[in-house]
Coordinates of C-alpha atoms in Angstrom, one line a residue:
M121 CA -73.7 1.3 -14.0
S122 CA -74.6 -2.4 -13.8
D123 CA -75.7 -4.5 -10.6
P124 CA -74.2 -4.2 -7.9
L125 CA -73.5 -8.2 -7.2
R126 CA -71.8 -8.5 -10.5
P127 CA -68.1 -8.6 -9.9
R128 CA -66.6 -5.6 -12.2
A129 CA -69.8 -3.4 -11.6
S130 CA -68.9 -3.8 -8.3
L131 CA -65.8 -1.7 -8.7
R132 CA -68.1 1.5 -9.0
T133 CA -71.0 0.5 -6.7
A134 CA -69.2 -1.7 -4.1
V135 CA -68.8 0.4 -1.6
V136 CA -72.4 1.8 -1.9
W137 CA -74.3 -1.4 -2.2
D138 CA -72.2 -1.7 1.4
V139 CA -73.4 0.9 2.9
L140 CA -77.1 0.6 1.8
K141 CA -76.9 -2.9 2.6
D142 CA -75.8 -2.5 6.6
A143 CA -78.6 0.6 6.7
L144 CA -82.0 -1.9 5.4
E145 CA -80.7 -4.4 7.9
R146 CA -80.5 -1.5 10.5
R147 CA -83.7 -0.4 9.9
V148 CA -85.6 -3.9 9.7
K149 CA -83.9 -4.3 13.1
A150 CA -85.7 -1.0 14.2
A151 CA -88.7 -1.3 12.3
G152 CA -89.3 -5.2 13.3
R153 CA -90.4 -6.1 9.6
D154 CA -88.8 -8.2 7.8
A155 CA -89.6 -6.3 4.4
L156 CA -89.1 -2.4 4.1
D157 CA -90.9 0.0 1.3
V158 CA -88.3 1.0 -0.5
L159 CA -88.5 4.5 -3.0
D160 CA -85.7 4.8 -5.7
T161 CA -86.0 8.0 -7.3
G162 CA -84.6 8.4 -10.5
G163 CA -83.8 4.5 -10.3
G164 CA -84.0 3.8 -13.8
S165 CA -83.2 0.2 -15.0
G166 CA -83.1 -1.2 -11.9
N167 CA -79.4 -1.0 -10.9
F168 CA -79.9 -1.2 -7.2
A169 CA -83.7 -1.5 -7.1
V170 CA -83.4 -5.3 -8.2
P171 CA -80.6 -5.9 -6.0
V172 CA -82.9 -4.3 -3.1
A173 CA -85.5 -6.5 -3.9
R174 CA -83.5 -9.6 -3.7
L175 CA -83.2 -9.1 -0.2
G176 CA -86.6 -9.5 0.4
H177 CA -88.2 -5.6 0.3
R178 CA -90.8 -3.7 -2.0
V179 CA -89.5 -1.3 -4.0
T180 CA -91.1 1.7 -5.9
V181 CA -88.7 3.2 -9.0
V182 CA -89.8 6.4 -10.1
D183 CA -88.1 7.1 -13.3
P184 CA -89.0 9.7 -16.4
S185 CA -87.8 7.7 -18.9
P186 CA -90.7 4.8 -19.8
N187 CA -87.9 2.8 -21.8
A188 CA -85.4 2.6 -18.5
L189 CA -89.3 1.3 -16.9
F190 CA -89.3 -0.8 -19.6
A191 CA -85.8 -2.5 -18.9
L192 CA -86.5 -2.2 -15.1
E193 CA -89.8 -4.5 -15.3
R194 CA -87.9 -6.9 -18.1
R195 CA -84.8 -6.9 -15.3
A196 CA -87.1 -7.9 -12.5
A197 CA -88.5 -10.7 -14.2
E198 CA -85.4 -12.3 -15.0
A199 CA -84.2 -12.1 -11.3
G200 CA -87.4 -13.3 -9.8
V201 CA -88.3 -10.2 -8.1
A202 CA -91.1 -9.3 -10.2
D203 CA -93.9 -8.9 -7.4
R204 CA -91.6 -6.5 -5.3
I205 CA -90.9 -4.2 -7.7
R206 CA -93.2 -1.3 -9.3
G207 CA -92.3 1.1 -11.8
V208 CA -93.8 4.6 -12.3
Q209 CA -93.0 7.4 -14.7
G210 CA -92.3 10.4 -12.9
D211 CA -89.6 12.8 -11.5
A212 CA -88.2 14.2 -8.5
H213 CA -90.2 17.7 -9.3
G214 CA -93.4 15.8 -9.2
L215 CA -92.5 13.1 -6.7
F216 CA -95.9 13.3 -5.0
Q217 CA -98.2 13.1 -7.8
V218 CA -97.2 9.3 -8.4
V219 CA -96.4 8.6 -4.9
E220 CA -97.0 8.9 -1.1
R221 CA -95.7 11.0 1.1
G222 CA -94.1 10.1 4.3
G223 CA -94.8 6.4 2.8
Y224 CA -91.1 4.8 2.8
D225 CA -88.3 3.7 4.9
A226 CA -85.9 4.3 2.8
V227 CA -85.1 6.3 -0.5
L228 CA -82.7 5.6 -2.7
C229 CA -81.8 9.3 -4.4
H230 CA -78.8 8.1 -6.8
G231 CA -78.0 9.9 -9.8
V232 CA -80.5 12.5 -9.5
L233 CA -79.4 15.8 -8.2
E234 CA -76.9 16.4 -10.8
Y235 CA -80.1 16.8 -13.5
V236 CA -82.8 18.4 -12.0
D237 CA -83.8 21.9 -12.4
D238 CA -83.5 22.6 -8.5
P239 CA -81.4 20.3 -6.2
A240 CA -82.8 21.6 -3.2
E241 CA -86.0 20.8 -4.0
G242 CA -85.4 17.4 -5.1
L243 CA -84.1 16.7 -2.2
R244 CA -86.6 18.2 -0.2
N245 CA -89.1 16.1 -2.0
A246 CA -86.9 12.9 -1.4
A247 CA -86.6 13.6 2.7
S248 CA -90.4 13.7 2.8
A249 CA -91.4 10.5 1.6
L250 CA -89.3 8.9 4.4
R251 CA -91.6 7.4 7.2
P252 CA -90.2 8.5 10.5
A253 CA -86.8 7.2 11.5
G254 CA -86.4 6.3 7.8
T255 CA -83.1 6.2 5.5
L256 CA -82.0 8.4 2.9
S257 CA -79.3 7.4 0.6
L258 CA -77.8 10.0 -1.9
L259 CA -75.5 9.2 -4.5
A260 CA -74.1 12.5 -6.7
A261 CA -71.6 13.4 -9.0
G262 CA -68.3 14.8 -7.0
L263 CA -66.4 17.8 -8.0
G264 CA -63.0 16.7 -7.5
G265 CA -63.1 13.5 -9.3
A266 CA -64.1 15.6 -12.3
V267 CA -61.2 18.1 -11.9
L268 CA -58.6 15.2 -11.3
A269 CA -59.8 13.2 -14.5
R270 CA -59.2 16.1 -16.7
A271 CA -55.7 16.9 -15.5
L272 CA -54.5 13.5 -15.5
A273 CA -56.0 13.3 -19.5
G274 CA -53.9 16.5 -19.9
H275 CA -56.7 18.8 -20.4
F276 CA -55.6 21.4 -17.6
T277 CA -57.8 24.4 -19.1
E278 CA -60.4 22.4 -18.8
A279 CA -59.6 20.7 -15.1
R280 CA -59.6 24.5 -14.2
R281 CA -62.4 25.2 -15.6
A282 CA -64.6 23.2 -13.7
L283 CA -62.9 24.0 -10.6
A284 CA -63.7 27.5 -10.9
D285 CA -67.3 26.9 -12.7
P286 CA -70.9 26.9 -9.9
A287 CA -72.0 23.7 -11.3
G288 CA -68.6 22.5 -11.6
R289 CA -68.8 21.6 -15.6
W290 CA -65.5 21.7 -17.6
G291 CA -67.0 22.8 -20.5
E292 CA -69.8 23.0 -23.3
G293 CA -69.4 19.0 -24.1
D294 CA -69.5 17.8 -20.4
P295 CA -72.3 15.9 -20.0
V296 CA -72.8 16.5 -16.8
P297 CA -75.2 19.6 -16.1
R298 CA -74.0 19.9 -12.3
R299 CA -71.3 18.3 -9.6
F300 CA -70.9 18.6 -5.9
T301 CA -68.5 19.1 -2.9
A302 CA -68.8 16.7 0.2
E303 CA -69.8 20.0 2.2
Q304 CA -72.6 21.1 -0.1
L305 CA -74.1 17.8 -0.1
T306 CA -73.8 17.8 3.2
D307 CA -75.8 21.3 3.5
L308 CA -78.1 20.2 1.4
V309 CA -79.5 17.3 3.4
T310 CA -79.2 19.2 6.8
A311 CA -81.6 22.0 5.1
T312 CA -83.9 19.3 4.8
G313 CA -84.1 18.5 8.6
L314 CA -82.4 14.7 8.1
Q315 CA -79.3 13.9 10.1
V316 CA -76.0 13.3 8.2
G317 CA -74.9 9.8 9.3
A318 CA -71.5 9.3 6.9
V319 CA -70.0 10.6 4.2
H320 CA -68.6 8.3 1.7
G321 CA -66.0 8.7 -1.6
V322 CA -66.9 6.5 -4.7
R323 CA -64.6 5.6 -7.1
V324 CA -61.7 7.2 -5.7
F325 CA -59.2 5.1 -7.7
A326 CA -61.6 2.8 -9.6
D327 CA -62.2 5.3 -12.9
L328 CA -58.4 5.7 -12.8
V329 CA -56.6 3.0 -12.8
P330 CA -56.2 1.1 -16.8
G331 CA -59.3 -1.2 -16.8
V332 CA -56.6 -3.9 -18.9
L333 CA -54.9 -4.1 -15.6
V334 CA -57.8 -4.9 -13.0
D335 CA -59.1 -7.6 -15.7
T336 CA -55.4 -9.4 -16.5
E337 CA -53.5 -8.9 -13.3
P338 CA -54.1 -11.6 -10.7
G339 CA -55.9 -10.6 -7.7
A340 CA -55.8 -6.6 -8.7
M341 CA -59.5 -6.5 -8.8
D342 CA -60.1 -7.8 -5.4
A343 CA -57.0 -5.5 -3.7
L344 CA -58.7 -2.5 -5.7
L345 CA -62.0 -2.9 -4.4
K346 CA -60.6 -3.4 -0.9
L347 CA -59.0 -0.6 -1.2
E348 CA -61.9 2.1 -2.2
A349 CA -63.5 0.5 1.0
A350 CA -60.6 1.4 3.0
V351 CA -60.1 4.9 2.1
A352 CA -64.4 5.7 1.3
E353 CA -64.9 7.0 4.7
Q354 CA -62.0 9.3 4.8
P355 CA -62.5 13.0 4.6
A356 CA -58.8 13.6 2.8
F357 CA -60.2 11.1 -0.3
H358 CA -63.6 12.8 -0.3
S359 CA -62.2 15.6 -2.5
V360 CA -60.6 13.3 -5.5
A361 CA -64.0 11.2 -5.7
T362 CA -65.9 10.2 -8.9
Q363 CA -68.7 10.3 -6.7
L364 CA -70.1 11.4 -3.3
H365 CA -72.5 9.2 -1.4
V366 CA -74.1 10.4 1.5
L367 CA -76.2 8.4 4.4
A368 CA -78.8 10.2 6.6
E369 CA -81.9 9.6 8.6
R370 CA -84.8 11.0 9.6
D371 CA -85.2 12.0 13.3

């Protein structure tokens, strides 16, 4: 995933970025501070951390990969936000070995639950990092999107296998260890004590439309972006989204 502010990459990130940006603006007004403390768990090379820092916020990125953190440092410097981004090596399981419990106005947990051994524990840690009234942005792989993609590619047995598999995997060669339904994600969030504010389907069509069409047809990218935004909040499309985004808050 690339910088959400780049046009081509925005096909994959626009819905999440728009929701996140609005949520941060609300937290700024509620907190009465121009700059928030934001934690990005599994934030990698800064796909969201750098744009968040551009808004003026202080971002701590926790990631297990030294290479990703090196890329984050370089990217932050190139964007002129190195003074607002801190990268630390760690993971969701041992989160409070490297960051403060209850120390953040917002926590991003994007692309993490698919890979941790215990999604419930990982999410509990993310929630525990929030200050009172803090905001959680959760993004995870959607089961329905994978089933649809395999079926459209002609891999019908794999599509059925993903549908029946408890982890939502279509086979041994599946690079994603775990996928979720919207109900599973919201249940995990509410179990932490957070209140779900909104659920969005992400990349409902973007991964299915041929790239050559989007790149060459005049106005196609803008029209597809508007379509993705239009269907994101409609529950009927959550079941076929490649990713699911949940926005939640601590009371």
